[in-house]
mmCIF file of C-alpha atoms in Angstrom:
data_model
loop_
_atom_site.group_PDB
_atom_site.id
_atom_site.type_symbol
_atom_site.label_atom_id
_atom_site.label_comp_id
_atom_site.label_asym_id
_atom_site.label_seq_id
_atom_site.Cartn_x
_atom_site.Cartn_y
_atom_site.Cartn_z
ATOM 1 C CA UNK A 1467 93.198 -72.673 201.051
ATOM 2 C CA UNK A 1468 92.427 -70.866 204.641
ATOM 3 C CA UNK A 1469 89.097 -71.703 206.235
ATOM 4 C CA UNK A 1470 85.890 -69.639 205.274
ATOM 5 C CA UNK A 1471 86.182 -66.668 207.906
ATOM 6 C CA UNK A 1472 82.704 -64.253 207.473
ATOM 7 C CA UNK A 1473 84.655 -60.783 208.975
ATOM 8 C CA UNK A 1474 81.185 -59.792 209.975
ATOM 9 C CA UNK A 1475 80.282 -62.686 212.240
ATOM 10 C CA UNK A 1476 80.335 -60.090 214.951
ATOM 11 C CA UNK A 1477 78.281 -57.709 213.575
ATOM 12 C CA UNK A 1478 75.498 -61.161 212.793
ATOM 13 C CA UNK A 1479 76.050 -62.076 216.488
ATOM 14 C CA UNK A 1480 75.099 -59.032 217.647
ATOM 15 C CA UNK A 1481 71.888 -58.377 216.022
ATOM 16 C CA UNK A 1482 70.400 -61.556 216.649
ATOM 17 C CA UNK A 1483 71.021 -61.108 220.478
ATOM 18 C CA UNK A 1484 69.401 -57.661 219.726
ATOM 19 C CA UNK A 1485 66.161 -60.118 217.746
ATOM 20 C CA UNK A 1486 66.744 -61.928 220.549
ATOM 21 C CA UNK A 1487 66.270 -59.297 223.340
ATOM 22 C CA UNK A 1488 63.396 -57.102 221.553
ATOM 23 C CA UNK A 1489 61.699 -60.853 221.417
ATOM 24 C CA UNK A 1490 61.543 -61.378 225.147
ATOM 25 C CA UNK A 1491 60.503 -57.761 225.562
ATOM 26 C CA UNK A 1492 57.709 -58.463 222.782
ATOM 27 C CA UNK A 1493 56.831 -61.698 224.841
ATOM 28 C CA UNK A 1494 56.356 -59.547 228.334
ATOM 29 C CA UNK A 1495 54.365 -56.990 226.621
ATOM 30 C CA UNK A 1496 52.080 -59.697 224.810
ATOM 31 C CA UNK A 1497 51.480 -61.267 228.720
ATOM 32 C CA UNK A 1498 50.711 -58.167 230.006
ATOM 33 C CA UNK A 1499 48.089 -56.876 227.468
ATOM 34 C CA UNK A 1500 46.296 -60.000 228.585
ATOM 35 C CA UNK A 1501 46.385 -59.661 232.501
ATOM 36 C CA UNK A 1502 45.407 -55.867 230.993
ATOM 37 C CA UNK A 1503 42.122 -57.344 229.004
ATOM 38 C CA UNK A 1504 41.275 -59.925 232.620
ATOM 39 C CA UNK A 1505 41.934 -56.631 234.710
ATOM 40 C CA UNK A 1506 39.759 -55.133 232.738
ATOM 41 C CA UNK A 1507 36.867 -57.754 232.126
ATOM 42 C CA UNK A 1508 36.701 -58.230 235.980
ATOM 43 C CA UNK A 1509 35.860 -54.756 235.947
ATOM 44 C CA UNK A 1510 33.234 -54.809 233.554
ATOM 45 C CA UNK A 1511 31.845 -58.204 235.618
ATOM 46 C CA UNK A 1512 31.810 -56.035 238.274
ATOM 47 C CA UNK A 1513 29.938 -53.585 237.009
ATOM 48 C CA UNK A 1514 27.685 -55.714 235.435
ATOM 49 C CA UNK A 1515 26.984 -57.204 238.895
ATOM 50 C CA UNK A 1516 26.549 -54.084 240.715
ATOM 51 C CA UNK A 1517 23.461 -52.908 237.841
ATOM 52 C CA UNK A 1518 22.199 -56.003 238.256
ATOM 53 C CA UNK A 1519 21.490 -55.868 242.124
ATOM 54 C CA UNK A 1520 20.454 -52.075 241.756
ATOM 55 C CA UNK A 1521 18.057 -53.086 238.992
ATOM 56 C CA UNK A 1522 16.462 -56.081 241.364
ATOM 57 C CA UNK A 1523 16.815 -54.286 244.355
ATOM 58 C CA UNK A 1524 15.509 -50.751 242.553
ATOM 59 C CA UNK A 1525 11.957 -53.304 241.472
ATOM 60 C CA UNK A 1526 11.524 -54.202 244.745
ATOM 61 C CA UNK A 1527 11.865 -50.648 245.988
ATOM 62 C CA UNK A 1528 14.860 -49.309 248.284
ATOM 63 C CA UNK A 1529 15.356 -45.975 250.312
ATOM 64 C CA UNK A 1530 17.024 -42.661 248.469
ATOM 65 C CA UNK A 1531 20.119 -43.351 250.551
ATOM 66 C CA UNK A 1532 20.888 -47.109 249.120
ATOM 67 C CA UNK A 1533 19.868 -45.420 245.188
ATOM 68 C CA UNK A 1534 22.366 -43.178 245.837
ATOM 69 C CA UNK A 1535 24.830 -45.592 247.165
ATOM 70 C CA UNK A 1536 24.605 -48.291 243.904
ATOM 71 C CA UNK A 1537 24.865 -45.379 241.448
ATOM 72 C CA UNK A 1538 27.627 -44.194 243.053
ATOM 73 C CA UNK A 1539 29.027 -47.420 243.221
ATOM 74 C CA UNK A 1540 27.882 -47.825 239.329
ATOM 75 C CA UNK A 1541 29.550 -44.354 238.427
ATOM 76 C CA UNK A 1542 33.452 -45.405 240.257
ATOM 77 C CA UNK A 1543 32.893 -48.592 238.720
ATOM 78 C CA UNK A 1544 32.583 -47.378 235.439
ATOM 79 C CA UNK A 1545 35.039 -44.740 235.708
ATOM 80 C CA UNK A 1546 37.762 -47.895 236.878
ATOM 81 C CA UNK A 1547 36.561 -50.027 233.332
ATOM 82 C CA UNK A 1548 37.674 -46.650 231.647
ATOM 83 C CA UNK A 1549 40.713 -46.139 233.565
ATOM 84 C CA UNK A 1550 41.403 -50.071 232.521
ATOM 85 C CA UNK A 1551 41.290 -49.744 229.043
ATOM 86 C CA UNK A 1552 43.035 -46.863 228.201
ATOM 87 C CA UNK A 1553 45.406 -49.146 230.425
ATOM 88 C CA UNK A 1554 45.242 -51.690 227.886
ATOM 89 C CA UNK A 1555 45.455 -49.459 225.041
ATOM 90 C CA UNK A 1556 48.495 -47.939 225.552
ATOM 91 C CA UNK A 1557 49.958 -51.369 226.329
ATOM 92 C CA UNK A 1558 48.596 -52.136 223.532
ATOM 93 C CA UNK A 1559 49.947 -49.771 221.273
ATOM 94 C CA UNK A 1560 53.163 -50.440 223.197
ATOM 95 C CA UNK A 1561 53.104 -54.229 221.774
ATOM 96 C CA UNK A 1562 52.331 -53.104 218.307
ATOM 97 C CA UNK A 1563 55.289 -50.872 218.361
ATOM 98 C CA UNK A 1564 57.658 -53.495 219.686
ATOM 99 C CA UNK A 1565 55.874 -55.899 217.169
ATOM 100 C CA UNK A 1566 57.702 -53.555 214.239
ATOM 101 C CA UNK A 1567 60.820 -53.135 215.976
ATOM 102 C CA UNK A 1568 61.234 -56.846 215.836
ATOM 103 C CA UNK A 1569 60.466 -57.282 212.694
ATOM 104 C CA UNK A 1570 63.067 -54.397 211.678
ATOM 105 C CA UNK A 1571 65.607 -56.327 214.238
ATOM 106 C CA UNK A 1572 65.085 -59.612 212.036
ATOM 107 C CA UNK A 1573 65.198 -57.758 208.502
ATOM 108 C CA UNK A 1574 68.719 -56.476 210.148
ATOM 109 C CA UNK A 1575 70.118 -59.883 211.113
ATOM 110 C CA UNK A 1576 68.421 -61.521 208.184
ATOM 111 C CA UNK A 1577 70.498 -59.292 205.666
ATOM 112 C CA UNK A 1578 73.502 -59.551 207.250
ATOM 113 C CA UNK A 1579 72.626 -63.625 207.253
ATOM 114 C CA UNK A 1580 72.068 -63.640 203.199
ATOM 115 C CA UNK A 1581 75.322 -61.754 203.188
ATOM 116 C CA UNK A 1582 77.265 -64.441 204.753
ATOM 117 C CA UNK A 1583 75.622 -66.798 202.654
ATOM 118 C CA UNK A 1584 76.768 -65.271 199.545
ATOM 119 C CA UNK A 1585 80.312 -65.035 201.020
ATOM 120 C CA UNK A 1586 80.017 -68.714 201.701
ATOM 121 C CA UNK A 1587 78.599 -69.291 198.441
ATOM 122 C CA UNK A 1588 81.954 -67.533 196.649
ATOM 123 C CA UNK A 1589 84.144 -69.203 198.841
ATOM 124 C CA UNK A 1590 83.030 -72.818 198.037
ATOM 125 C CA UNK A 1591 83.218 -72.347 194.335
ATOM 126 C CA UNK A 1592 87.104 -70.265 195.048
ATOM 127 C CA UNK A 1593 87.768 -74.017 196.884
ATOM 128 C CA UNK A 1594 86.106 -75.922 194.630
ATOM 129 C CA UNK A 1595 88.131 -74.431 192.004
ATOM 130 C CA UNK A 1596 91.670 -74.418 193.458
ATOM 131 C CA UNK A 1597 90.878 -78.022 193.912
ATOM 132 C CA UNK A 1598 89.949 -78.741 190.619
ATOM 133 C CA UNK A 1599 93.341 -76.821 189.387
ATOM 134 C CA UNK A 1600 95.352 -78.292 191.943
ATOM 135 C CA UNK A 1601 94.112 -82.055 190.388
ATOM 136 C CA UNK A 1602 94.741 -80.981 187.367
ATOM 137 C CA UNK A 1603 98.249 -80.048 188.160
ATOM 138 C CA UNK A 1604 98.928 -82.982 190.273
ATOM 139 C CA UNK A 1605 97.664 -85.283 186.585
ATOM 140 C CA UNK A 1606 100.103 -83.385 184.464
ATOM 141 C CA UNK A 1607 102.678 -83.788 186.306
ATOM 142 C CA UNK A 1608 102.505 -87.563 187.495
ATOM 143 C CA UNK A 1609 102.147 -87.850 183.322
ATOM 144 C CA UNK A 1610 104.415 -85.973 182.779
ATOM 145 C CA UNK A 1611 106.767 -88.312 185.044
ATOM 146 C CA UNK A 1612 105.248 -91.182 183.482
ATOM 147 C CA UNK A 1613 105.836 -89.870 179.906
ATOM 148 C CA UNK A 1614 109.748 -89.425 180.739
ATOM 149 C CA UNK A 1615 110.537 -92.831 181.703
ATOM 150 C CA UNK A 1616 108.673 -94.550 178.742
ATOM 151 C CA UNK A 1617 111.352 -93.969 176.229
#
């Protein structure tokens, strides 16, 4: 019998370089959602430093020009923690949404996988089988010989 041959080995190879791909990309997205979150708790460090000298210097009094100065300061710096994490939730949303096309990408190759399997499956038990017949044969007929030069 001809060696097992699965006629969609192609088709198999192709979607798990396709798993295989949308993995990487999954893996890039994942590192940058967390230089995203650092980005964005430096800025909220930042911030948190910046009310915390205007609330020390503020107690020990300071001139109109140097209030206005830290809540400016306080204002851009809050306006850059909310510019950070919309940052980080569209990247985010971005990871969730490759998250889902991987697993659809390894649903894909892992039908295609149980597919061959069966195919394997069916042609072990054809070989199996045309074995078995062919020792049968190969019995009956060296009997058969045998039985002929008895008499």
């Amino acid at each position: 019998m001809k060696k097992f041959r699965f006629s969609l080995d192609t088709v198999l190879d192709y979607r798990r370089q396709v798993q295989d791909s949308i993995q990487v990309e999954l893996g890039a997205l994942t590192a940058e959602v967390r230089r995203q979150e650092a980005a964005l708790e430096a800025a909220r460090q930042k911030y948190a430093e910046i009310n915390r000298e205007y609330r020390e210097k503020k107690a020990d009094g300071m001139l109109i020009a140097e209030l206005r100065a830290y809540e400016t300061a306080l204002e851009v710096q809050e306006a850059m923690c909310v510019r950070e994490a919309g940052k980080l939730n569209v990247l985010r949303r971005q990871e969730e949404a490759k998250r889902r096309e991987l697993v659809g990408a390894k649903q894909d190759a892992s039908s295609v996988e149980k597919l061959r399997e069966k195919k394997l499956l069916a042609y072990t038990k054809e070989l199996e089988k045309s074995e078995e017949q062919f020792i049968d044969d190969l019995v009956c007929a060296r009997s058969g010989i045998a039985r002929s030069a008895a008499p």
